[in-house]
Tab-separated table of C-alpha atoms in Angstrom:
chain	number	residue	atom	x	y	z
A	67	MET	CA	51.222	79.299	154.278
A	68	ASN	CA	52.796	79.172	157.682
A	69	THR	CA	55.326	81.912	157.851
A	70	ASP	CA	55.446	82.549	161.564
A	71	PRO	CA	59.343	83.195	161.958
A	72	LEU	CA	58.501	81.763	165.847
A	73	GLY	CA	56.311	78.761	164.957
A	74	THR	CA	57.371	75.499	163.283
A	75	LEU	CA	60.707	75.887	161.271
A	76	PRO	CA	60.572	77.147	157.714
A	77	GLU	CA	60.474	74.548	154.812
A	78	VAL	CA	62.407	76.824	153.024
A	79	SER	CA	64.845	79.970	153.233
A	80	ILE	CA	65.420	82.399	150.690
A	81	ILE	CA	68.775	84.008	150.988
A	82	LEU	CA	69.300	87.447	149.300
A	83	PRO	CA	72.799	89.111	149.601
A	84	CYS	CA	71.773	93.211	149.524
A	85	LEU	CA	74.437	95.816	148.547
A	86	ASN	CA	72.532	98.997	147.455
A	87	GLU	CA	69.636	97.273	145.785
A	88	ALA	CA	66.803	99.940	146.882
A	89	GLU	CA	65.556	100.040	143.037
A	90	GLY	CA	64.377	96.747	142.920
A	91	LEU	CA	64.582	95.503	146.544
A	92	ARG	CA	60.236	96.656	146.594
A	93	PHE	CA	59.420	94.389	143.544
A	94	CYS	CA	61.604	91.135	144.722
A	95	ILE	CA	59.725	91.625	148.225
A	96	TYR	CA	56.785	91.562	146.700
A	97	GLN	CA	56.806	89.291	144.229
A	98	ILE	CA	58.005	86.609	147.016
A	99	ARG	CA	54.829	87.869	148.621
A	100	ASP	CA	52.501	87.231	146.180
A	101	MET	CA	54.362	83.598	145.135
A	102	LEU	CA	53.968	83.007	149.788
A	103	ARG	CA	50.121	83.525	149.468
A	104	GLU	CA	49.558	80.996	146.283
A	105	SER	CA	51.762	78.638	147.734
A	106	PRO	CA	51.183	75.927	150.826
A	107	LEU	CA	55.453	76.520	151.625
A	108	SER	CA	56.078	77.844	154.618
A	109	ALA	CA	59.371	80.331	154.393
A	110	GLU	CA	61.419	82.719	155.536
A	111	VAL	CA	63.665	85.439	153.411
A	112	ILE	CA	66.471	86.370	155.130
A	113	ILE	CA	67.847	89.470	153.384
A	114	VAL	CA	71.632	90.283	154.309
A	115	ASN	CA	72.664	94.276	153.960
A	116	ASN	CA	76.456	94.049	153.004
A	117	ASN	CA	77.180	97.684	153.760
A	118	SER	CA	74.199	99.262	151.558
A	119	THR	CA	74.545	103.187	151.274
A	120	ASP	CA	71.246	103.960	150.017
A	121	ALA	CA	67.696	103.304	151.198
A	122	SER	CA	68.172	99.330	150.739
A	123	VAL	CA	67.734	98.936	154.901
A	124	ASP	CA	65.040	101.391	155.499
A	125	ILE	CA	62.794	99.326	152.523
A	126	ILE	CA	63.372	96.103	154.424
A	127	THR	CA	62.721	97.326	157.732
A	128	SER	CA	59.711	98.985	156.511
A	129	ALA	CA	58.795	95.872	154.710
A	130	MET	CA	59.435	93.625	158.485
A	131	LYS	CA	56.515	95.387	159.795
A	132	GLU	CA	54.146	94.097	157.088
A	133	PHE	CA	55.675	90.317	156.710
A	134	SER	CA	56.729	88.573	160.064
A	135	TRP	CA	58.173	85.829	157.543
A	136	LEU	CA	60.650	88.735	156.573
A	137	ARG	CA	63.993	88.985	158.775
A	138	LEU	CA	67.120	91.358	158.320
A	139	GLU	CA	71.087	90.493	158.671
A	140	HIS	CA	74.031	92.605	158.046
A	141	GLU	CA	77.663	91.282	157.240
A	142	PRO	CA	80.313	94.001	157.135
A	143	ILE	CA	82.460	91.770	154.840
A	144	PRO	CA	82.109	92.791	151.751
A	145	GLY	CA	81.234	90.484	149.100
A	146	TYR	CA	78.328	87.998	147.963
A	147	GLY	CA	80.345	85.171	149.654
A	148	SER	CA	80.659	86.636	152.865
A	149	ALA	CA	76.830	87.557	152.873
A	150	TYR	CA	75.744	84.040	151.715
A	151	LEU	CA	77.502	82.545	154.507
A	152	LYS	CA	75.582	85.302	157.256
A	153	GLY	CA	72.215	84.393	155.445
A	154	LEU	CA	72.967	80.512	155.835
A	155	SER	CA	74.312	80.059	159.279
A	156	ALA	CA	70.792	82.197	159.912
A	157	ALA	CA	69.064	80.264	157.949
A	158	ARG	CA	66.231	77.520	159.662
A	159	GLY	CA	64.559	76.037	156.306
A	160	SER	CA	65.213	73.066	155.165
A	161	TYR	CA	65.597	74.273	151.677
A	162	PHE	CA	67.760	77.270	150.806
A	163	PHE	CA	67.456	79.315	148.025
A	164	LEU	CA	70.304	81.517	147.268
A	165	ALA	CA	69.233	84.532	144.920
A	166	ASP	CA	70.252	88.401	144.305
A	167	ALA	CA	67.675	90.944	145.576
A	168	ASP	CA	67.086	92.620	142.822
A	169	GLY	CA	63.889	91.921	141.584
A	170	THR	CA	65.512	89.723	138.256
A	171	TYR	CA	64.290	86.359	140.018
A	172	ASN	CA	61.095	84.443	139.026
A	173	PHE	CA	60.608	83.344	142.445
A	174	GLY	CA	56.846	81.864	141.435
A	175	ASP	CA	59.082	78.951	140.538
A	176	VAL	CA	60.366	78.304	144.289
A	177	PRO	CA	56.896	75.657	145.279
A	178	ARG	CA	57.627	73.568	141.972
A	179	PHE	CA	60.925	73.348	142.720
A	180	VAL	CA	60.861	72.619	146.275
A	181	SER	CA	57.626	69.614	144.814
A	182	GLU	CA	60.294	68.257	142.457
A	183	LEU	CA	62.994	67.733	145.345
A	184	ASN	CA	60.818	66.287	147.130
A	185	SER	CA	59.628	64.042	145.362
A	186	LYS	CA	63.380	63.049	144.245
A	187	PHE	CA	62.554	63.792	140.814
A	188	PRO	CA	65.215	66.619	139.779
A	189	PRO	CA	65.314	66.518	135.592
A	190	LYS	CA	68.773	66.481	134.480
A	191	ASP	CA	67.912	69.566	132.533
A	192	TYR	CA	66.135	71.274	134.804
A	193	GLN	CA	66.306	74.973	134.773
A	194	MET	CA	64.949	77.455	137.097
A	195	GLU	CA	65.535	80.377	135.592
A	196	GLY	CA	67.691	83.148	137.849
A	197	PHE	CA	68.540	80.679	140.767
A	198	VAL	CA	71.502	80.295	141.578
A	199	LYS	CA	72.151	77.600	144.225
A	200	CYS	CA	69.672	75.222	146.231
A	201	ILE	CA	70.896	73.454	148.546
A	202	ARG	CA	68.606	70.682	150.142
A	203	LYS	CA	69.907	70.980	154.060
A	204	ASN	CA	70.651	67.157	155.212
A	205	ARG	CA	70.881	65.541	152.104
A	206	GLY	CA	73.581	66.701	150.339
A	207	LEU	CA	72.024	67.811	146.833
A	208	PHE	CA	72.966	70.995	145.292
A	209	LEU	CA	71.520	72.155	142.571
A	210	SER	CA	73.277	74.626	139.552
A	211	PRO	CA	71.861	75.987	136.906
A	212	THR	CA	74.313	76.778	134.329
A	213	GLY	CA	73.314	79.019	131.084
A	214	SER	CA	72.686	76.314	129.102
A	215	GLY	CA	70.274	74.597	130.910
A	216	LYS	CA	72.173	71.948	132.468
A	217	SER	CA	71.798	71.357	136.210
A	218	PHE	CA	74.721	69.923	138.423
A	219	ILE	CA	73.695	67.188	140.839
A	220	ILE	CA	76.687	66.207	143.834
């Protein structure tokens, strides 16, 4: 696992908008940590603070002392769209994964998803529960699982 933000570019950028997510944020960060420990993926995690008034920023700042792959960005314009755009502009990975920072997503699927994208064989009915979007940089691939389990690839 190469997660040195100053080393080679990461394979994966996980972007998490955050507005008052203190309750689930630690779980989310540690789930990503566990996934990275068990995977050969290189990654960065960008949490975009979107005007949190709870302990979210303190939790992120504390975790950044332990995890070099974790980054904090601030976006003062409210809303998911603004937060995602801020994270995407800061992302350096070949793949971008967009998810919430509330601890409800299974980040253990990220390595399998990247493997399928690398093999250019994402099944039409592929479902990675919880992930809203995956964008493959410079390849034009966009995956958006729906509630029915069907995905759209453009």
